[in-house]
CSV table of C-alpha atoms in Angstrom, one decimal:
chain,number,residue,atom,x,y,z
A,39,UNK,CA,0.0,0.0,0.0
A,40,UNK,CA,1.0,3.5,-0.8
A,41,UNK,CA,2.2,5.6,2.2
A,42,UNK,CA,0.1,8.6,3.0
A,43,UNK,CA,1.8,12.0,3.2
A,44,UNK,CA,0.4,15.1,5.0
A,45,UNK,CA,-0.1,17.9,4.4
A,46,UNK,CA,-0.7,17.8,0.6
A,47,UNK,CA,0.7,21.3,0.3
A,48,UNK,CA,2.5,23.9,2.4
A,49,UNK,CA,3.2,27.5,1.7
A,50,UNK,CA,5.9,29.2,3.7
A,51,UNK,CA,7.8,32.5,3.9
A,52,UNK,CA,11.5,32.3,3.9
A,53,UNK,CA,12.8,31.4,7.3
A,54,UNK,CA,9.7,29.6,8.5
A,55,UNK,CA,9.7,25.9,9.5
A,56,UNK,CA,7.7,23.0,8.1
A,57,UNK,CA,7.0,19.4,9.0
A,58,UNK,CA,5.9,16.7,6.4
A,59,UNK,CA,4.6,13.4,7.6
A,60,UNK,CA,4.6,10.0,6.0
A,61,UNK,CA,2.4,7.3,7.4
A,62,UNK,CA,2.2,3.7,6.4
A,63,UNK,CA,-0.4,1.0,7.2
A,64,UNK,CA,2.4,-1.6,6.9
A,65,UNK,CA,5.4,-2.1,9.1
A,66,UNK,CA,8.2,0.0,8.0
A,67,UNK,CA,11.8,-1.1,7.5
A,68,UNK,CA,13.2,2.0,5.7
A,69,UNK,CA,12.0,5.4,4.7
A,70,UNK,CA,13.6,7.4,1.9
A,71,UNK,CA,13.0,11.1,1.4
A,72,UNK,CA,13.3,12.8,-2.0
A,73,UNK,CA,12.7,16.3,-3.3
A,74,UNK,CA,11.6,16.9,-6.9
A,75,UNK,CA,11.5,20.2,-8.7
A,76,UNK,CA,9.2,20.7,-11.6
A,77,UNK,CA,10.6,18.9,-14.7
A,78,UNK,CA,13.5,17.4,-12.9
A,79,UNK,CA,14.5,14.1,-11.4
A,80,UNK,CA,13.8,13.3,-7.7
A,81,UNK,CA,16.8,14.1,-5.6
A,82,UNK,CA,17.8,12.0,-2.7
A,83,UNK,CA,17.6,13.7,0.7
A,84,UNK,CA,18.1,11.0,3.3
A,85,UNK,CA,17.3,7.5,4.3
A,86,UNK,CA,16.1,6.3,7.7
A,87,UNK,CA,16.2,2.7,8.9
A,88,UNK,CA,14.1,0.7,11.3
A,89,UNK,CA,15.2,1.7,14.8
A,90,UNK,CA,13.8,5.1,15.4
A,91,UNK,CA,16.9,7.0,14.3
A,92,UNK,CA,16.9,10.6,13.4
A,93,UNK,CA,19.1,12.0,10.7
A,94,UNK,CA,19.8,15.4,9.3
A,95,UNK,CA,22.0,17.6,7.3
A,96,UNK,CA,22.1,21.3,7.1
A,97,UNK,CA,18.6,22.5,8.1
A,98,UNK,CA,16.7,19.4,7.0
A,99,UNK,CA,16.2,16.4,9.3
A,100,UNK,CA,13.9,13.5,9.6
A,101,UNK,CA,12.7,11.0,12.2
A,102,UNK,CA,11.4,7.4,12.1
A,103,UNK,CA,8.9,6.2,14.6
A,104,UNK,CA,8.6,2.4,14.1
A,105,UNK,CA,5.7,2.0,16.5
A,106,UNK,CA,3.6,4.7,14.8
A,107,UNK,CA,4.8,3.4,11.4
A,108,UNK,CA,5.5,7.0,10.5
A,109,UNK,CA,8.4,9.2,9.4
A,110,UNK,CA,8.5,13.0,9.6
A,111,UNK,CA,10.7,15.4,7.6
A,112,UNK,CA,11.6,18.7,9.3
A,113,UNK,CA,12.6,21.7,7.4
A,114,UNK,CA,13.9,24.6,9.5
A,115,UNK,CA,14.6,28.2,8.5
A,116,UNK,CA,13.3,27.4,5.0
A,117,UNK,CA,15.1,28.8,1.9
A,118,UNK,CA,13.7,29.5,-1.5
A,119,UNK,CA,15.6,26.5,-2.8
A,120,UNK,CA,13.5,24.2,-0.6
A,121,UNK,CA,10.5,24.7,-2.9
A,122,UNK,CA,9.5,21.5,-4.7
A,123,UNK,CA,7.5,18.3,-4.1
A,124,UNK,CA,8.7,16.1,-1.3
A,125,UNK,CA,8.1,12.4,-1.6
A,126,UNK,CA,8.6,9.6,1.0
A,127,UNK,CA,9.4,6.2,-0.3
A,128,UNK,CA,9.0,3.1,1.9
A,129,UNK,CA,11.2,0.1,1.5
A,130,UNK,CA,10.1,-3.4,2.2
A,131,UNK,CA,11.8,-6.1,4.2
A,132,UNK,CA,11.4,-9.9,4.1
A,133,UNK,CA,13.4,-12.7,5.6
A,134,UNK,CA,16.7,-10.9,5.8
A,135,UNK,CA,16.7,-9.6,2.3
A,136,UNK,CA,15.4,-6.2,1.8
A,137,UNK,CA,13.3,-5.3,-1.2
A,138,UNK,CA,15.0,-3.0,-3.7
A,139,UNK,CA,11.8,-1.2,-4.7
A,140,UNK,CA,10.3,1.8,-3.0
A,141,UNK,CA,6.6,2.6,-2.7
A,142,UNK,CA,6.2,6.3,-2.8
A,143,UNK,CA,3.6,8.6,-1.3
A,144,UNK,CA,1.6,11.0,-3.3
A,145,UNK,CA,3.9,13.9,-2.5
A,146,UNK,CA,3.8,17.2,-0.5
A,147,UNK,CA,4.1,20.4,-2.5
A,148,UNK,CA,6.2,22.9,-0.6
A,149,UNK,CA,6.3,26.5,-1.8
A,150,UNK,CA,8.7,29.0,-0.1
A,151,UNK,CA,8.0,32.7,-0.8
A,152,UNK,CA,10.5,35.6,-0.2
B,276,UNK,CA,30.5,9.4,-14.2
B,277,UNK,CA,27.9,12.1,-13.7
B,278,UNK,CA,24.9,10.1,-12.6
B,279,UNK,CA,22.1,8.1,-14.2
B,280,UNK,CA,21.4,9.0,-17.7
B,281,UNK,CA,18.3,8.3,-19.8
B,282,UNK,CA,17.6,8.5,-23.5
B,283,UNK,CA,15.6,10.0,-25.1
B,284,UNK,CA,14.4,12.7,-22.8
B,285,UNK,CA,11.2,13.1,-24.7
B,286,UNK,CA,9.3,10.8,-27.0
B,287,UNK,CA,6.1,11.4,-28.9
B,288,UNK,CA,4.6,8.4,-30.6
B,289,UNK,CA,1.4,7.4,-32.2
B,290,UNK,CA,-0.9,4.9,-30.5
B,291,UNK,CA,0.0,1.4,-31.4
B,292,UNK,CA,3.6,2.0,-32.1
B,293,UNK,CA,6.5,0.4,-30.1
B,294,UNK,CA,8.9,2.5,-28.1
B,295,UNK,CA,12.2,1.7,-26.4
B,296,UNK,CA,13.9,3.7,-23.7
B,297,UNK,CA,17.5,3.4,-22.5
B,298,UNK,CA,19.0,3.9,-19.0
B,299,UNK,CA,22.6,4.0,-18.1
B,300,UNK,CA,23.1,3.7,-14.4
B,301,UNK,CA,25.9,4.9,-12.2
B,302,UNK,CA,28.7,2.6,-13.2
B,303,UNK,CA,29.4,0.8,-9.9
B,304,UNK,CA,25.7,0.4,-9.1
B,305,UNK,CA,24.4,-3.2,-9.4
B,306,UNK,CA,20.7,-2.4,-8.8
B,307,UNK,CA,18.6,-0.7,-11.4
B,308,UNK,CA,15.0,0.3,-11.1
B,309,UNK,CA,12.3,1.5,-13.5
B,310,UNK,CA,9.5,3.7,-12.2
B,311,UNK,CA,6.6,5.5,-13.9
B,312,UNK,CA,5.3,8.9,-12.8
B,313,UNK,CA,2.2,10.7,-13.9
B,314,UNK,CA,1.4,14.3,-13.1
B,315,UNK,CA,0.8,15.0,-9.5
B,316,UNK,CA,1.7,11.5,-8.3
B,317,UNK,CA,4.8,9.9,-6.8
B,318,UNK,CA,6.9,7.5,-8.8
B,319,UNK,CA,5.3,4.1,-9.3
B,320,UNK,CA,7.5,1.0,-9.2
B,321,UNK,CA,7.6,-1.1,-12.5
B,322,UNK,CA,10.6,-3.4,-12.2
B,323,UNK,CA,14.1,-3.8,-10.9
B,324,UNK,CA,17.3,-5.7,-11.7
B,325,UNK,CA,20.2,-7.0,-9.6
B,326,UNK,CA,23.0,-7.1,-12.1
B,327,UNK,CA,21.4,-8.7,-15.2
B,328,UNK,CA,18.7,-10.6,-13.2
B,329,UNK,CA,15.2,-9.1,-13.2
B,330,UNK,CA,14.1,-9.7,-9.6
B,331,UNK,CA,10.7,-8.3,-9.5
B,332,UNK,CA,8.1,-7.0,-11.8
B,333,UNK,CA,5.0,-5.0,-10.8
B,334,UNK,CA,1.6,-6.7,-11.2
B,335,UNK,CA,0.5,-3.4,-12.8
B,336,UNK,CA,2.9,-4.0,-15.6
B,337,UNK,CA,1.1,-5.4,-18.6
B,338,UNK,CA,2.6,-7.9,-21.0
B,339,UNK,CA,3.2,-5.0,-23.4
B,340,UNK,CA,6.0,-3.9,-21.2
B,341,UNK,CA,9.4,-5.6,-21.1
B,342,UNK,CA,12.7,-4.7,-19.6
B,343,UNK,CA,16.2,-6.0,-20.1
B,344,UNK,CA,19.6,-5.5,-18.6
B,345,UNK,CA,21.6,-7.9,-20.8
B,346,UNK,CA,25.1,-7.3,-19.4
B,347,UNK,CA,24.3,-5.9,-16.0
B,348,UNK,CA,25.1,-2.4,-17.1
B,349,UNK,CA,22.6,-0.4,-19.2
B,350,UNK,CA,18.9,-1.3,-19.3
B,351,UNK,CA,16.1,-0.9,-21.9
B,352,UNK,CA,12.4,-0.6,-21.3
B,353,UNK,CA,10.2,-1.4,-24.3
B,354,UNK,CA,6.5,-0.7,-24.6
B,355,UNK,CA,4.7,-2.5,-27.4
B,356,UNK,CA,1.5,-1.3,-29.0
B,357,UNK,CA,1.4,1.9,-27.0
B,358,UNK,CA,-1.8,3.2,-25.6
B,359,UNK,CA,-2.7,6.8,-24.5
B,360,UNK,CA,-2.7,5.6,-20.9
B,361,UNK,CA,1.0,4.9,-21.2
B,362,UNK,CA,1.7,8.6,-21.4
B,363,UNK,CA,3.9,9.4,-18.4
B,364,UNK,CA,7.4,10.1,-17.2
B,365,UNK,CA,9.5,6.9,-17.1
B,366,UNK,CA,12.2,7.2,-14.5
B,367,UNK,CA,15.2,5.0,-14.0
B,368,UNK,CA,17.2,4.8,-10.8
B,369,UNK,CA,20.2,2.9,-9.6
B,370,UNK,CA,21.8,2.0,-6.3
B,371,UNK,CA,24.3,-0.2,-4.7
B,372,UNK,CA,23.2,-3.5,-3.2
B,373,UNK,CA,19.9,-2.6,-1.5
B,374,UNK,CA,20.5,-4.9,1.5
B,375,UNK,CA,22.6,-2.1,2.8
B,376,UNK,CA,19.7,0.3,2.1
B,377,UNK,CA,21.7,2.7,0.2
B,378,UNK,CA,20.1,5.6,-1.6
B,379,UNK,CA,18.8,5.3,-5.1
B,380,UNK,CA,19.7,8.0,-7.6
B,381,UNK,CA,17.3,8.9,-10.3
B,382,UNK,CA,17.8,9.9,-13.9
B,383,UNK,CA,16.1,12.8,-15.6
B,384,UNK,CA,13.5,10.5,-17.0
B,385,UNK,CA,11.9,10.0,-20.4
B,386,UNK,CA,8.7,11.8,-21.0
B,387,UNK,CA,6.4,9.7,-23.2
B,388,UNK,CA,3.4,11.2,-25.0
B,389,UNK,CA,1.1,8.8,-26.9
B,390,UNK,CA,-1.1,10.6,-29.4
């Protein structure tokens, strides 16, 4: 099943913060976050693995809550370059061999205004 | 090596024609994936390869679709007897062995328009 992202769209002013959530009805093993700008390829942001870890670089971080089967992406002090569509992709896991494929959410459109 | 490359970037074809797309992954990556993306949606998994072996194919993929990765390097995706519903962006991605859960890098995609 496709993970559900919320909100569907966010409008920010430069410097504001945002949180994007990704929820799954199935047990999560890994969550991959991507950003895609119009007409371009999705760009990898970060990957989180089962275990509740939190990762981040620069002003973008993410958390993984295994019990809630949810991951959240945190964007702080947003910049104009953060505008784009954010996708979470969930990876499967079975019997010690993880699936290669990702199942993506429907995306969250983030717009940052000056 | 500058990343995953796909060719062509755009393809317009008449309904019923066959089309073939090519993907060149990052050279040391042994996993290669094909996804399809329609407007306003996330990428949808089609199939993936570990080296030259096709390990999984989506049930959504009809028999008109076939993919190959003959030498474990580049891959081709062929769509036979195209239909208007096949119009979409076809994305290729590659990664190292996914058991390590490494990131997948996407190419720019091939935008297919069936008229």
